[in-house]
Amino acid sequence: YGLGDLEGEFTTVKDGVRAGYQPSCADCPTAEVWWFGGSVAFGWVARDEHTPSSELARVAEASGLNLDIKNLAVPGWTIWQEFQLLAAMLATTDELPDAVVFYDGFNDIASGIVEAGLEGRIDTDGPTILDSDRFGRYYQDTPSLDPAGGPEAVAAATASKYRGVQALVTSILPSSVPVFFVLQPDPFGSPVQLEGIRGITRAPAEEAVRSEFGRTIRAFEQELLEPRSVLVVRDALDRLQDPVFSD
């Protein structure tokens, strides 16, 4: 699945690209960026000109660079689906971007947790897909991850699959196009951010951070820190006094 066209008061999507801030520095160089990810990269519940990619374009403009960011993120997608879109785009155009960004990670580890909880294992060969029906089943029962080896084992298996897709991405991009992988912020990074989704966690924020779900995400973060092929910004929102995530 993907995104259809949408023209709303705060959200506009056309041909799979989310509208965003357009820099206008007359004497600044311009670089085109393809921006992939899930709901956070898309800018869920944010206005077009205030999504993460829009804010990045503002910061770059203030530093003397016009970033033309094509926000190709789709809520619910994992890096495997993002890779599929990248491959399709490269197959149908000769116009390459100046850089590619994958701003993701939460859906990947959430998918691994759901699979491990429901199946008692992780299929290390199959693609990582976050299925909403399966997530609903996991959410309803919250089965233990112990049959799959516990949080650390689930995180390690999911990180291995993530790194596998990283290798696929770099293999199809010309060496002249840099690619950046960023582990996004998520609500389980701090109790303050979890307060905004209490309707989902069904537990006090401090308890949810220490839950199997929260511990597995932290272990996934640690797995991606070595080797340093992923920029980890999970804690970027920790100092905020108000939650930015909502249910």
PDB file of C-alpha atoms in Angstrom:
ATOM      1  CA  TYR A   1       0.000   0.000   0.000  1.00  0.00           C
ATOM      2  CA  GLY A   2       0.986   3.628  -0.383  1.00  0.00           C
ATOM      3  CA  LEU A   3      -0.456   7.093  -0.153  1.00  0.00           C
ATOM      4  CA  GLY A   4      -3.058   8.500  -2.492  1.00  0.00           C
ATOM      5  CA  ASP A   5      -3.347  12.168  -3.326  1.00  0.00           C
ATOM      6  CA  LEU A   6      -4.727  14.329  -0.548  1.00  0.00           C
ATOM      7  CA  GLU A   7      -5.357  18.051  -0.371  1.00  0.00           C
ATOM      8  CA  GLY A   8      -6.376  19.134   3.112  1.00  0.00           C
ATOM      9  CA  GLU A   9      -6.052  22.180   5.292  1.00  0.00           C
ATOM     10  CA  PHE A  10      -2.882  20.929   6.979  1.00  0.00           C
ATOM     11  CA  THR A  11      -1.817  17.864   4.949  1.00  0.00           C
ATOM     12  CA  THR A  12      -1.144  17.725   1.219  1.00  0.00           C
ATOM     13  CA  VAL A  13       0.123  14.698  -0.696  1.00  0.00           C
ATOM     14  CA  LYS A  14       0.541  14.573  -4.463  1.00  0.00           C
ATOM     15  CA  ASP A  15       2.066  11.700  -6.425  1.00  0.00           C
ATOM     16  CA  GLY A  16       3.322  10.154  -3.192  1.00  0.00           C
ATOM     17  CA  VAL A  17       5.158  13.276  -2.015  1.00  0.00           C
ATOM     18  CA  ARG A  18       4.144  15.149   1.154  1.00  0.00           C
ATOM     19  CA  ALA A  19       4.134  18.931   0.765  1.00  0.00           C
ATOM     20  CA  GLY A  20       6.574  20.825   2.925  1.00  0.00           C
ATOM     21  CA  TYR A  21       8.579  23.970   3.485  1.00  0.00           C
ATOM     22  CA  GLN A  22      10.265  25.303   0.359  1.00  0.00           C
ATOM     23  CA  PRO A  23      13.414  27.355   1.034  1.00  0.00           C
ATOM     24  CA  SER A  24      13.969  30.478  -1.039  1.00  0.00           C
ATOM     25  CA  CYS A  25      17.510  31.658  -0.424  1.00  0.00           C
ATOM     26  CA  ALA A  26      18.332  33.369  -3.721  1.00  0.00           C
ATOM     27  CA  ASP A  27      22.114  33.007  -3.610  1.00  0.00           C
ATOM     28  CA  CYS A  28      22.311  29.628  -1.858  1.00  0.00           C
ATOM     29  CA  PRO A  29      23.221  26.326  -3.517  1.00  0.00           C
ATOM     30  CA  THR A  30      20.409  23.760  -3.818  1.00  0.00           C
ATOM     31  CA  ALA A  31      20.467  20.044  -3.063  1.00  0.00           C
ATOM     32  CA  GLU A  32      17.683  17.525  -3.627  1.00  0.00           C
ATOM     33  CA  VAL A  33      17.018  14.957  -0.900  1.00  0.00           C
ATOM     34  CA  TRP A  34      14.812  11.851  -1.065  1.00  0.00           C
ATOM     35  CA  TRP A  35      13.338  11.358   2.406  1.00  0.00           C
ATOM     36  CA  PHE A  36      11.983   7.921   3.388  1.00  0.00           C
ATOM     37  CA  GLY A  37      10.374   6.654   6.572  1.00  0.00           C
ATOM     38  CA  GLY A  38       7.154   5.931   8.420  1.00  0.00           C
ATOM     39  CA  SER A  39       4.694   8.105  10.309  1.00  0.00           C
ATOM     40  CA  VAL A  40       7.283  10.238  12.147  1.00  0.00           C
ATOM     41  CA  ALA A  41       9.183  10.963   8.927  1.00  0.00           C
ATOM     42  CA  PHE A  42       5.865  11.695   7.221  1.00  0.00           C
ATOM     43  CA  GLY A  43       4.997  14.183   9.948  1.00  0.00           C
ATOM     44  CA  TRP A  44       1.921  12.526  11.410  1.00  0.00           C
ATOM     45  CA  VAL A  45      -0.454  15.153  12.895  1.00  0.00           C
ATOM     46  CA  ALA A  46       1.996  17.912  11.882  1.00  0.00           C
ATOM     47  CA  ARG A  47       1.199  20.664   9.402  1.00  0.00           C
ATOM     48  CA  ASP A  48       2.883  20.442   5.992  1.00  0.00           C
ATOM     49  CA  GLU A  49       5.435  23.139   6.731  1.00  0.00           C
ATOM     50  CA  HIS A  50       6.274  21.766  10.191  1.00  0.00           C
ATOM     51  CA  THR A  51       7.119  18.126   9.500  1.00  0.00           C
ATOM     52  CA  PRO A  52      10.621  16.912  10.454  1.00  0.00           C
ATOM     53  CA  SER A  53      11.785  17.288   6.843  1.00  0.00           C
ATOM     54  CA  SER A  54      10.360  20.822   6.686  1.00  0.00           C
ATOM     55  CA  GLU A  55      12.177  21.799   9.866  1.00  0.00           C
ATOM     56  CA  LEU A  56      15.400  20.319   8.482  1.00  0.00           C
ATOM     57  CA  ALA A  57      14.956  22.440   5.340  1.00  0.00           C
ATOM     58  CA  ARG A  58      14.595  25.539   7.526  1.00  0.00           C
ATOM     59  CA  VAL A  59      17.773  24.776   9.455  1.00  0.00           C
ATOM     60  CA  ALA A  60      19.685  24.161   6.231  1.00  0.00           C
ATOM     61  CA  GLU A  61      18.404  27.408   4.709  1.00  0.00           C
ATOM     62  CA  ALA A  62      19.580  29.346   7.753  1.00  0.00           C
ATOM     63  CA  SER A  63      23.011  27.814   7.165  1.00  0.00           C
ATOM     64  CA  GLY A  64      23.058  28.849   3.505  1.00  0.00           C
ATOM     65  CA  LEU A  65      21.751  25.736   1.748  1.00  0.00           C
ATOM     66  CA  ASN A  66      18.430  25.210  -0.006  1.00  0.00           C
ATOM     67  CA  LEU A  67      17.292  21.639   0.614  1.00  0.00           C
ATOM     68  CA  ASP A  68      14.613  20.462  -1.803  1.00  0.00           C
ATOM     69  CA  ILE A  69      13.342  17.533   0.286  1.00  0.00           C
ATOM     70  CA  LYS A  70      10.946  15.098  -1.339  1.00  0.00           C
ATOM     71  CA  ASN A  71       9.065  13.625   1.622  1.00  0.00           C
ATOM     72  CA  LEU A  72       8.278  10.086   0.415  1.00  0.00           C
ATOM     73  CA  ALA A  73       7.481   8.678   3.865  1.00  0.00           C
ATOM     74  CA  VAL A  74       4.418   6.489   4.372  1.00  0.00           C
ATOM     75  CA  PRO A  75       2.905   5.925   7.843  1.00  0.00           C
ATOM     76  CA  GLY A  76       3.372   2.330   8.960  1.00  0.00           C
ATOM     77  CA  TRP A  77       6.186   1.491   6.561  1.00  0.00           C
ATOM     78  CA  THR A  78       9.413  -0.277   7.481  1.00  0.00           C
ATOM     79  CA  ILE A  79      12.817   0.074   5.854  1.00  0.00           C
ATOM     80  CA  TRP A  80      12.070  -2.910   3.597  1.00  0.00           C
ATOM     81  CA  GLN A  81       9.095  -1.120   2.044  1.00  0.00           C
ATOM     82  CA  GLU A  82      11.097   2.096   1.803  1.00  0.00           C
ATOM     83  CA  PHE A  83      13.819   0.201  -0.061  1.00  0.00           C
ATOM     84  CA  GLN A  84      11.238  -1.166  -2.486  1.00  0.00           C
ATOM     85  CA  LEU A  85      10.074   2.372  -3.273  1.00  0.00           C
ATOM     86  CA  LEU A  86      13.652   3.584  -3.715  1.00  0.00           C
ATOM     87  CA  ALA A  87      14.378   0.734  -6.134  1.00  0.00           C
ATOM     88  CA  ALA A  88      11.232   1.500  -8.135  1.00  0.00           C
ATOM     89  CA  MET A  89      12.150   5.179  -8.360  1.00  0.00           C
ATOM     90  CA  LEU A  90      15.693   4.449  -9.491  1.00  0.00           C
ATOM     91  CA  ALA A  91      14.316   2.128 -12.187  1.00  0.00           C
ATOM     92  CA  THR A  92      12.096   4.821 -13.674  1.00  0.00           C
ATOM     93  CA  THR A  93      14.247   7.965 -13.601  1.00  0.00           C
ATOM     94  CA  ASP A  94      17.687   9.121 -14.634  1.00  0.00           C
ATOM     95  CA  GLU A  95      17.488  12.107 -12.273  1.00  0.00           C
ATOM     96  CA  LEU A  96      19.332  11.195  -9.101  1.00  0.00           C
ATOM     97  CA  PRO A  97      19.058  13.063  -5.781  1.00  0.00           C
ATOM     98  CA  ASP A  98      22.017  14.649  -4.091  1.00  0.00           C
ATOM     99  CA  ALA A  99      21.359  12.581  -0.958  1.00  0.00           C
ATOM    100  CA  VAL A 100      18.973   9.974   0.444  1.00  0.00           C
ATOM    101  CA  VAL A 101      17.738   9.820   4.047  1.00  0.00           C
ATOM    102  CA  PHE A 102      16.031   6.919   5.832  1.00  0.00           C
ATOM    103  CA  TYR A 103      14.457   8.328   8.987  1.00  0.00           C
ATOM    104  CA  ASP A 104      12.901   5.254  10.559  1.00  0.00           C
ATOM    105  CA  GLY A 105      13.430   2.272  12.850  1.00  0.00           C
ATOM    106  CA  PHE A 106      10.444   2.227  15.204  1.00  0.00           C
ATOM    107  CA  ASN A 107       8.160   0.306  12.842  1.00  0.00           C
ATOM    108  CA  ASP A 108      10.939  -2.210  12.227  1.00  0.00           C
ATOM    109  CA  ILE A 109      11.458  -3.057  15.874  1.00  0.00           C
ATOM    110  CA  ALA A 110       7.715  -2.921  16.554  1.00  0.00           C
ATOM    111  CA  SER A 111       7.239  -5.478  13.772  1.00  0.00           C
ATOM    112  CA  GLY A 112       9.951  -7.674  15.295  1.00  0.00           C
ATOM    113  CA  ILE A 113       8.314  -7.492  18.718  1.00  0.00           C
ATOM    114  CA  VAL A 114       4.902  -8.374  17.287  1.00  0.00           C
ATOM    115  CA  GLU A 115       6.271 -11.310  15.292  1.00  0.00           C
ATOM    116  CA  ALA A 116       8.279 -12.636  18.230  1.00  0.00           C
ATOM    117  CA  GLY A 117       5.325 -12.274  20.584  1.00  0.00           C
ATOM    118  CA  LEU A 118       2.812 -13.987  18.308  1.00  0.00           C
ATOM    119  CA  GLU A 119       5.071 -16.620  16.728  1.00  0.00           C
ATOM    120  CA  GLY A 120       7.648 -17.206  19.443  1.00  0.00           C
ATOM    121  CA  ARG A 121      10.429 -16.509  16.930  1.00  0.00           C
ATOM    122  CA  ILE A 122      11.553 -14.128  14.184  1.00  0.00           C
ATOM    123  CA  ASP A 123      11.825 -15.193  10.558  1.00  0.00           C
ATOM    124  CA  THR A 124      15.340 -13.993   9.793  1.00  0.00           C
ATOM    125  CA  ASP A 125      14.889 -14.475   6.041  1.00  0.00           C
ATOM    126  CA  GLY A 126      11.539 -12.791   5.387  1.00  0.00           C
ATOM    127  CA  PRO A 127      10.910  -9.039   4.989  1.00  0.00           C
ATOM    128  CA  THR A 128       9.980  -6.906   7.970  1.00  0.00           C
ATOM    129  CA  ILE A 129       6.410  -5.629   7.622  1.00  0.00           C
ATOM    130  CA  LEU A 130       4.317  -4.017  10.376  1.00  0.00           C
ATOM    131  CA  ASP A 131       0.852  -5.502   9.883  1.00  0.00           C
ATOM    132  CA  SER A 132      -1.896  -3.586  11.671  1.00  0.00           C
ATOM    133  CA  ASP A 133      -4.059  -6.679  12.278  1.00  0.00           C
ATOM    134  CA  ARG A 134      -1.172  -8.586  13.841  1.00  0.00           C
ATOM    135  CA  PHE A 135      -0.232  -5.547  15.902  1.00  0.00           C
ATOM    136  CA  GLY A 136      -3.825  -5.466  17.163  1.00  0.00           C
ATOM    137  CA  ARG A 137      -3.584  -9.113  18.219  1.00  0.00           C
ATOM    138  CA  TYR A 138      -0.291  -8.465  20.000  1.00  0.00           C
ATOM    139  CA  TYR A 139      -1.694  -5.377  21.685  1.00  0.00           C
ATOM    140  CA  GLN A 140      -4.727  -7.312  22.892  1.00  0.00           C
ATOM    141  CA  ASP A 141      -2.785 -10.162  24.494  1.00  0.00           C
ATOM    142  CA  THR A 142       0.762  -8.727  24.956  1.00  0.00           C
ATOM    143  CA  PRO A 143       2.438 -12.162  24.857  1.00  0.00           C
ATOM    144  CA  SER A 144       5.863 -12.608  26.408  1.00  0.00           C
ATOM    145  CA  LEU A 145       8.980 -12.444  24.249  1.00  0.00           C
ATOM    146  CA  ASP A 146      10.672 -15.181  26.292  1.00  0.00           C
ATOM    147  CA  PRO A 147       9.932 -17.974  23.752  1.00  0.00           C
ATOM    148  CA  ALA A 148      11.841 -15.902  21.169  1.00  0.00           C
ATOM    149  CA  GLY A 149      14.789 -15.401  23.535  1.00  0.00           C
ATOM    150  CA  GLY A 150      13.705 -12.201  25.271  1.00  0.00           C
ATOM    151  CA  PRO A 151      14.153  -8.507  24.388  1.00  0.00           C
ATOM    152  CA  GLU A 152      17.881  -8.700  23.571  1.00  0.00           C
ATOM    153  CA  ALA A 153      17.474 -11.625  21.165  1.00  0.00           C
ATOM    154  CA  VAL A 154      14.503 -10.004  19.424  1.00  0.00           C
ATOM    155  CA  ALA A 155      16.417  -6.728  19.094  1.00  0.00           C
ATOM    156  CA  ALA A 156      19.491  -8.478  17.695  1.00  0.00           C
ATOM    157  CA  ALA A 157      17.487 -10.400  15.083  1.00  0.00           C
ATOM    158  CA  THR A 158      15.577  -7.294  14.013  1.00  0.00           C
ATOM    159  CA  ALA A 159      18.755  -5.210  13.816  1.00  0.00           C
ATOM    160  CA  SER A 160      20.362  -7.881  11.654  1.00  0.00           C
ATOM    161  CA  LYS A 161      17.457  -7.678   9.206  1.00  0.00           C
ATOM    162  CA  TYR A 162      17.643  -3.871   9.250  1.00  0.00           C
ATOM    163  CA  ARG A 163      21.355  -3.966   8.425  1.00  0.00           C
ATOM    164  CA  GLY A 164      20.605  -6.383   5.598  1.00  0.00           C
ATOM    165  CA  VAL A 165      18.301  -3.846   3.979  1.00  0.00           C
ATOM    166  CA  GLN A 166      20.900  -1.129   4.570  1.00  0.00           C
ATOM    167  CA  ALA A 167      23.284  -3.190   2.459  1.00  0.00           C
ATOM    168  CA  LEU A 168      20.669  -3.519  -0.285  1.00  0.00           C
ATOM    169  CA  VAL A 169      20.117   0.243  -0.281  1.00  0.00           C
ATOM    170  CA  THR A 170      23.803   1.032  -0.633  1.00  0.00           C
ATOM    171  CA  SER A 171      24.169  -1.607  -3.350  1.00  0.00           C
ATOM    172  CA  ILE A 172      21.644   0.044  -5.695  1.00  0.00           C
ATOM    173  CA  LEU A 173      22.680   3.659  -5.118  1.00  0.00           C
ATOM    174  CA  PRO A 174      25.627   5.112  -7.028  1.00  0.00           C
ATOM    175  CA  SER A 175      28.585   5.867  -4.792  1.00  0.00           C
ATOM    176  CA  SER A 176      28.151   9.544  -5.717  1.00  0.00           C
ATOM    177  CA  VAL A 177      24.838   9.672  -3.792  1.00  0.00           C
ATOM    178  CA  PRO A 178      25.359   9.629  -0.007  1.00  0.00           C
ATOM    179  CA  VAL A 179      22.754   7.824   2.081  1.00  0.00           C
ATOM    180  CA  PHE A 180      22.014   8.506   5.738  1.00  0.00           C
ATOM    181  CA  PHE A 181      20.205   6.115   8.077  1.00  0.00           C
ATOM    182  CA  VAL A 182      18.651   7.747  11.148  1.00  0.00           C
ATOM    183  CA  LEU A 183      17.007   5.951  14.059  1.00  0.00           C
ATOM    184  CA  GLN A 184      14.056   8.235  14.751  1.00  0.00           C
ATOM    185  CA  PRO A 185      12.753   9.500  18.099  1.00  0.00           C
ATOM    186  CA  ASP A 186       9.915   7.427  19.532  1.00  0.00           C
ATOM    187  CA  PRO A 187       7.616   7.809  22.539  1.00  0.00           C
ATOM    188  CA  PHE A 188       9.337   5.016  24.469  1.00  0.00           C
ATOM    189  CA  GLY A 189      12.452   7.162  24.656  1.00  0.00           C
ATOM    190  CA  SER A 190      11.203   9.003  27.745  1.00  0.00           C
ATOM    191  CA  PRO A 191       8.274   8.999  30.218  1.00  0.00           C
ATOM    192  CA  VAL A 192       7.328  12.531  29.143  1.00  0.00           C
ATOM    193  CA  GLN A 193       6.789  11.429  25.549  1.00  0.00           C
ATOM    194  CA  LEU A 194       4.848   8.357  26.643  1.00  0.00           C
ATOM    195  CA  GLU A 195       2.355  10.542  28.461  1.00  0.00           C
ATOM    196  CA  GLY A 196       0.935  11.553  25.085  1.00  0.00           C
ATOM    197  CA  ILE A 197      -0.022   7.974  24.214  1.00  0.00           C
ATOM    198  CA  ARG A 198      -1.339   6.694  27.533  1.00  0.00           C
ATOM    199  CA  GLY A 199      -4.416   5.461  25.655  1.00  0.00           C
ATOM    200  CA  ILE A 200      -2.152   3.063  23.765  1.00  0.00           C
ATOM    201  CA  THR A 201       0.287   1.915  26.439  1.00  0.00           C
ATOM    202  CA  ARG A 202      -2.443   1.309  29.057  1.00  0.00           C
ATOM    203  CA  ALA A 203       0.208   1.755  31.755  1.00  0.00           C
ATOM    204  CA  PRO A 204       1.924   4.575  33.639  1.00  0.00           C
ATOM    205  CA  ALA A 205       4.716   6.101  31.575  1.00  0.00           C
ATOM    206  CA  GLU A 206       7.569   4.966  33.842  1.00  0.00           C
ATOM    207  CA  GLU A 207       6.226   1.416  33.785  1.00  0.00           C
ATOM    208  CA  ALA A 208       5.823   1.434  30.003  1.00  0.00           C
ATOM    209  CA  VAL A 209       9.428   2.564  29.492  1.00  0.00           C
ATOM    210  CA  ARG A 210      10.587  -0.463  31.520  1.00  0.00           C
ATOM    211  CA  SER A 211       8.197  -2.888  29.800  1.00  0.00           C
ATOM    212  CA  GLU A 212       9.358  -5.645  27.454  1.00  0.00           C
ATOM    213  CA  PHE A 213       8.376  -3.416  24.541  1.00  0.00           C
ATOM    214  CA  GLY A 214      10.420  -0.509  25.879  1.00  0.00           C
ATOM    215  CA  ARG A 215      13.423  -2.688  26.782  1.00  0.00           C
ATOM    216  CA  THR A 216      13.447  -4.260  23.319  1.00  0.00           C
ATOM    217  CA  ILE A 217      13.513  -0.854  21.623  1.00  0.00           C
ATOM    218  CA  ARG A 218      16.448   0.208  23.800  1.00  0.00           C
ATOM    219  CA  ALA A 219      18.287  -3.012  22.944  1.00  0.00           C
ATOM    220  CA  PHE A 220      17.580  -2.385  19.243  1.00  0.00           C
ATOM    221  CA  GLU A 221      19.113   1.083  19.609  1.00  0.00           C
ATOM    222  CA  GLN A 222      22.236  -0.406  21.156  1.00  0.00           C
ATOM    223  CA  GLU A 223      22.502  -2.953  18.346  1.00  0.00           C
ATOM    224  CA  LEU A 224      22.431  -0.216  15.710  1.00  0.00           C
ATOM    225  CA  LEU A 225      25.089   1.844  17.484  1.00  0.00           C
ATOM    226  CA  GLU A 226      27.728  -0.687  16.421  1.00  0.00           C
ATOM    227  CA  PRO A 227      28.885  -0.485  13.701  1.00  0.00           C
ATOM    228  CA  ARG A 228      28.134   3.209  13.480  1.00  0.00           C
ATOM    229  CA  SER A 229      26.196   3.115  10.223  1.00  0.00           C
ATOM    230  CA  VAL A 230      23.060   4.601  11.827  1.00  0.00           C
ATOM    231  CA  LEU A 231      22.695   8.045  13.378  1.00  0.00           C
ATOM    232  CA  VAL A 232      20.695   7.478  16.569  1.00  0.00           C
ATOM    233  CA  VAL A 233      18.481  10.394  17.638  1.00  0.00           C
ATOM    234  CA  ARG A 234      16.020   8.486  19.843  1.00  0.00           C
ATOM    235  CA  ASP A 235      16.745  10.818  22.749  1.00  0.00           C
ATOM    236  CA  ALA A 236      16.316  14.041  20.746  1.00  0.00           C
ATOM    237  CA  LEU A 237      13.007  14.821  22.489  1.00  0.00           C
ATOM    238  CA  ASP A 238      13.954  13.751  26.001  1.00  0.00           C
ATOM    239  CA  ARG A 239      14.510  17.282  27.286  1.00  0.00           C
ATOM    240  CA  LEU A 240      11.108  18.546  26.186  1.00  0.00           C
ATOM    241  CA  GLN A 241       8.638  19.207  28.976  1.00  0.00           C
ATOM    242  CA  ASP A 242       5.561  18.365  26.867  1.00  0.00           C
ATOM    243  CA  PRO A 243       4.761  15.253  24.805  1.00  0.00           C
ATOM    244  CA  VAL A 244       4.821  15.575  21.016  1.00  0.00           C
ATOM    245  CA  PHE A 245       3.417  12.119  20.276  1.00  0.00           C
ATOM    246  CA  SER A 246      -0.330  11.546  20.394  1.00  0.00           C
ATOM    247  CA  ASP A 247      -2.693   8.589  20.123  1.00  0.00           C
TER     248      ASP A 247
END
